[in-house]
Short mmCIF file of C-alpha atoms in Angstrom, two decimals:
data_model
loop_
_atom_site.label_atom_id
_atom_site.label_comp_id
_atom_site.label_asym_id
_atom_site.label_seq_id
_atom_site.Cartn_x
_atom_site.Cartn_y
_atom_site.Cartn_z
CA ARG U 93 131.39 50.55 94.40
CA MET U 94 129.26 52.76 92.18
CA ARG U 95 127.83 50.73 89.29
CA PHE U 96 126.55 53.59 87.14
CA ALA U 97 125.35 57.21 87.23
CA VAL U 98 122.13 58.51 85.68
CA LEU U 99 121.93 62.05 84.33
CA GLY U 100 118.95 64.20 83.35
CA GLY U 101 117.74 67.78 83.40
CA ALA U 102 120.44 69.25 81.16
CA PRO U 103 122.55 67.97 78.26
CA LEU U 104 125.95 66.46 79.01
CA ASP U 105 128.98 66.91 76.77
CA PRO U 106 129.47 63.40 75.33
CA ALA U 107 133.23 63.75 75.86
CA ILE U 108 132.62 63.81 79.61
CA ALA U 109 130.46 60.69 79.43
CA TRP U 110 133.10 58.89 77.38
CA LEU U 111 135.75 59.90 79.94
CA PHE U 112 133.79 58.26 82.75
CA LEU U 113 133.11 55.22 80.58
CA GLY U 114 136.85 54.91 80.07
CA LEU U 115 137.28 54.97 83.84
CA GLY U 116 134.79 52.14 84.21
CA LEU U 117 131.78 54.18 85.35
CA PRO U 118 128.87 54.21 82.88
CA VAL U 119 127.08 57.57 82.74
CA LEU U 120 123.54 56.99 81.49
CA GLN U 121 121.85 60.04 80.05
CA GLY U 122 118.06 60.07 80.13
CA TYR U 123 115.20 62.36 79.19
CA GLY U 124 111.80 63.19 80.57
CA MET U 125 109.51 65.76 82.13
CA THR U 126 106.99 66.00 84.94
CA GLU U 127 104.15 65.43 82.47
CA ALA U 128 105.63 62.01 81.66
CA SER U 129 105.93 60.78 85.27
CA PRO U 130 108.79 61.77 84.57
CA VAL U 131 110.93 59.45 82.38
CA ILE U 132 110.47 59.09 78.62
CA SER U 133 113.77 57.50 77.66
CA VAL U 134 117.13 56.48 79.12
CA ASN U 135 120.34 54.73 78.11
CA ARG U 136 121.00 51.29 79.57
CA THR U 137 124.25 49.89 80.92
CA GLU U 138 124.23 47.21 78.22
CA SER U 139 123.33 49.68 75.45
CA ASN U 140 124.72 53.16 76.06
CA VAL U 141 125.19 55.83 73.40
CA PRO U 142 126.20 58.99 75.33
CA GLU U 143 125.32 61.32 72.45
CA SER U 144 121.69 60.22 72.83
CA VAL U 145 119.15 60.12 75.66
CA GLY U 146 118.60 56.45 75.01
CA MET U 147 115.60 54.41 73.97
CA PRO U 148 112.02 55.02 75.16
CA LEU U 149 110.71 53.06 78.12
CA ASP U 150 108.83 49.93 77.11
CA ASN U 151 105.42 51.51 77.73
CA VAL U 152 106.18 54.80 75.93
CA GLU U 153 105.65 55.49 72.22
CA VAL U 154 107.57 58.33 70.58
CA ARG U 155 107.53 59.96 67.17
CA ILE U 156 108.73 63.12 65.48
CA ALA U 157 106.14 65.67 64.31
CA PRO U 158 106.56 67.34 60.88
CA GLY U 159 108.23 70.38 62.48
CA GLY U 160 110.78 68.24 64.29
CA GLU U 161 109.10 68.23 67.72
CA LEU U 162 109.32 65.09 69.84
CA LEU U 163 105.93 63.61 70.77
CA ALA U 164 105.34 60.93 73.42
CA ARG U 165 102.34 58.76 74.30
CA GLY U 166 101.63 56.01 76.82
CA PRO U 167 100.09 55.13 80.19
CA SER U 168 102.73 57.12 82.07
CA ILE U 169 101.86 60.32 80.18
CA MET U 170 99.57 62.71 82.04
CA LYS U 171 95.87 63.03 81.21
CA GLY U 172 96.08 66.81 81.49
CA TYR U 173 96.78 69.67 83.87
CA TRP U 174 94.53 69.86 86.93
CA ASN U 175 91.64 72.26 86.30
CA ASN U 176 93.42 73.82 83.30
CA PRO U 177 91.82 72.55 80.09
CA GLU U 178 93.38 75.30 77.94
CA ALA U 179 96.93 74.36 78.95
CA SER U 180 96.05 70.68 78.56
CA ALA U 181 94.81 71.24 75.00
CA LYS U 182 98.10 72.95 74.09
CA SER U 183 100.23 70.08 75.40
CA LEU U 184 98.09 67.05 74.51
CA ASP U 185 96.49 66.46 71.12
CA ARG U 186 93.31 64.46 70.50
CA GLU U 187 95.27 61.25 69.93
CA GLY U 188 96.93 61.53 73.33
CA TRP U 189 100.35 62.63 72.11
CA LEU U 190 102.27 64.86 74.52
CA HIS U 191 103.98 67.72 72.70
CA THR U 192 107.29 68.03 74.54
CA GLY U 193 108.45 71.32 73.03
CA ASP U 194 111.83 69.72 72.26
CA LEU U 195 113.38 69.23 68.86
CA ALA U 196 114.71 65.72 68.36
CA GLU U 197 115.80 63.02 65.95
CA ILE U 198 115.17 59.29 66.27
CA ARG U 199 117.88 57.01 64.88
CA ASP U 200 118.03 53.26 65.50
CA SER U 201 115.23 53.69 68.06
CA ARG U 202 117.35 56.18 70.03
CA ILE U 203 116.33 59.75 70.79
CA PHE U 204 118.75 62.60 70.12
CA ILE U 205 117.61 65.93 71.59
CA ARG U 206 118.53 68.96 69.47
CA GLY U 207 117.14 71.81 71.55
CA ARG U 208 113.95 73.63 72.45
CA LEU U 209 111.51 74.38 69.65
CA LYS U 210 110.93 77.91 70.96
CA ASP U 211 114.68 78.64 70.98
CA VAL U 212 115.34 77.86 67.30
CA LEU U 213 117.22 80.72 65.63
CA VAL U 214 116.32 81.75 62.07
CA LEU U 215 119.05 83.80 60.40
CA SER U 216 118.15 86.55 57.94
CA ASN U 217 118.98 84.19 55.05
CA GLY U 218 116.40 81.68 56.31
CA GLU U 219 118.85 79.13 57.73
CA LYS U 220 117.64 77.58 60.99
CA LEU U 221 119.51 76.15 63.95
CA PRO U 222 118.67 74.97 67.47
CA PRO U 223 121.34 76.81 69.48
CA GLN U 224 121.79 74.39 72.39
CA ASP U 225 123.81 71.81 70.45
CA VAL U 226 126.06 74.53 69.07
CA GLU U 227 126.54 76.19 72.46
CA LEU U 228 127.36 72.85 74.08
CA ALA U 229 130.06 72.24 71.48
CA ILE U 230 131.58 75.70 71.99
CA LEU U 231 131.56 75.38 75.77
CA GLY U 232 133.75 72.32 75.38
CA ASP U 233 136.58 74.83 75.02
CA GLY U 234 137.65 75.91 78.50
CA ALA U 235 138.03 79.53 77.41
CA PHE U 236 134.24 79.83 77.48
CA GLU U 237 132.61 79.55 80.91
CA GLN U 238 129.02 80.28 79.80
CA GLY U 239 127.53 81.29 76.50
CA VAL U 240 124.42 82.12 74.49
CA LEU U 241 124.16 82.39 70.71
CA ILE U 242 122.39 85.37 69.16
CA GLY U 243 121.19 85.35 65.56
CA GLU U 244 117.41 85.58 65.21
CA GLY U 245 116.79 87.67 62.06
CA ARG U 246 120.48 88.57 61.90
CA PRO U 247 123.00 88.03 59.07
CA PHE U 248 125.42 86.03 61.24
CA LEU U 249 125.85 84.44 64.65
CA THR U 250 127.20 86.30 67.66
CA LEU U 251 128.24 84.55 70.86
CA VAL U 252 127.65 86.28 74.19
CA ALA U 253 130.15 84.55 76.46
CA VAL U 254 131.45 84.71 79.99
CA THR U 255 135.21 84.52 79.49
CA GLN U 256 138.37 86.00 80.91
CA GLU U 257 140.03 86.09 77.49
CA THR U 258 140.22 89.45 75.73
CA ASP U 259 141.29 88.67 72.14
CA GLU U 260 138.01 88.53 70.22
CA LYS U 261 139.54 87.20 67.00
CA ARG U 262 141.20 84.40 68.92
CA LEU U 263 137.92 83.59 70.69
CA ILE U 264 136.11 83.44 67.34
CA GLN U 265 138.78 81.08 66.04
CA ARG U 266 138.50 78.85 69.10
CA ALA U 267 134.70 78.78 68.93
CA ASN U 268 134.72 77.83 65.26
CA GLU U 269 137.30 75.11 65.84
CA ARG U 270 134.61 73.44 67.93
CA LEU U 271 132.05 73.80 65.13
CA LYS U 272 133.84 71.99 62.32
CA GLY U 273 131.30 69.18 62.37
CA PHE U 274 128.36 71.57 61.89
CA PRO U 275 127.00 72.98 58.59
CA GLY U 276 129.02 75.85 57.15
CA TYR U 277 126.48 78.53 58.03
CA ILE U 278 126.89 77.70 61.72
CA ARG U 279 129.94 79.80 62.47
CA VAL U 280 130.51 82.51 65.08
CA ARG U 281 131.41 85.90 63.58
CA ARG U 282 131.45 88.07 66.71
CA VAL U 283 131.97 87.43 70.43
CA VAL U 284 130.60 89.73 73.13
CA THR U 285 132.80 89.12 76.16
CA ILE U 286 131.37 89.28 79.67
CA ARG U 287 133.51 89.02 82.80
CA GLU U 288 130.88 88.50 85.52
CA PRO U 289 129.49 84.94 85.71
CA TRP U 290 125.76 84.41 85.22
CA THR U 291 124.11 83.28 88.43
CA VAL U 292 120.71 82.76 90.02
CA GLU U 293 121.41 85.81 92.19
CA ASN U 294 121.94 88.19 89.28
CA GLY U 295 118.87 86.85 87.50
CA LEU U 296 120.59 85.22 84.53
CA LEU U 297 120.13 81.59 85.62
CA THR U 298 117.02 79.70 86.67
CA PRO U 299 116.96 77.88 90.04
CA THR U 300 117.92 74.72 88.09
CA LEU U 301 120.93 76.60 86.66
CA LYS U 302 119.63 76.96 83.11
CA VAL U 303 120.55 80.17 81.30
CA LYS U 304 117.70 82.65 80.90
CA ARG U 305 118.29 83.34 77.21
CA GLU U 306 115.91 86.28 76.86
CA ARG U 307 117.24 87.90 80.03
CA VAL U 308 120.82 87.62 78.76
CA GLN U 309 119.81 89.26 75.48
CA GLU U 310 118.04 92.07 77.32
CA LYS U 311 120.89 92.75 79.74
CA PHE U 312 123.56 92.88 77.05
CA ARG U 313 121.46 94.36 74.25
CA ALA U 314 123.69 97.43 73.81
CA GLU U 315 126.84 95.30 73.47
CA ILE U 316 125.10 92.97 71.02
CA GLU U 317 123.88 95.85 68.85
CA ARG U 318 127.38 97.36 68.75
CA ALA U 319 128.80 94.03 67.60
CA TYR U 320 126.31 93.76 64.74
CA ALA U 321 126.77 97.40 63.77
CA ALA U 322 130.53 96.83 63.48
CA GLY U 323 130.02 93.81 61.20
CA ALA U 324 131.40 90.29 61.09
CA LEU U 325 134.98 89.38 61.93
CA ASP U 326 136.52 86.53 59.93
#
């Protein structure tokens, strides 16, 4: 009988974790990277909050830098990249803190990952958002198979989504239903609909099945520009 399952590598919709918990199978989400050997934190069977990636391992210190980046330090953190001092200096500061590149919050000693620092979108009004949390919420609606938010330097958010639905206004409504718990400026105003799934073969997913955000934007640039030129739909 399976006692528990451990998940890492990509965020899990908490609703799925709660479903398995209800069935008697704890799903323990964790977090780490190769540079940390590789685990930084993980939930425990006796203390599991699926919305988080758990508490740090006993030998790992964590803190949040002023810009919101998660830092980690400890004996399991690398000393540097082999024969690459420049890359090492970018990832490790003089105090030995590993700069993970991930935005996070720490609450009650638990780590909550909010997205990649390099992926943060800044709207034209100055509002900022890490898109991964928002995308994960939207993809909880089965109408959306895959999706990427666009909005850097733009007046509103557009969702590029793989979906078989055709009613854009209805898709916007469904997306925003999933965003009621987010700040008011985080609302989808246009949806660019794509029929063909994004795959490793067509160059839109990495080998670990992560969406290549920049590649998606490049491939569908014309459709995105038309959506912004036409203006927001409410």
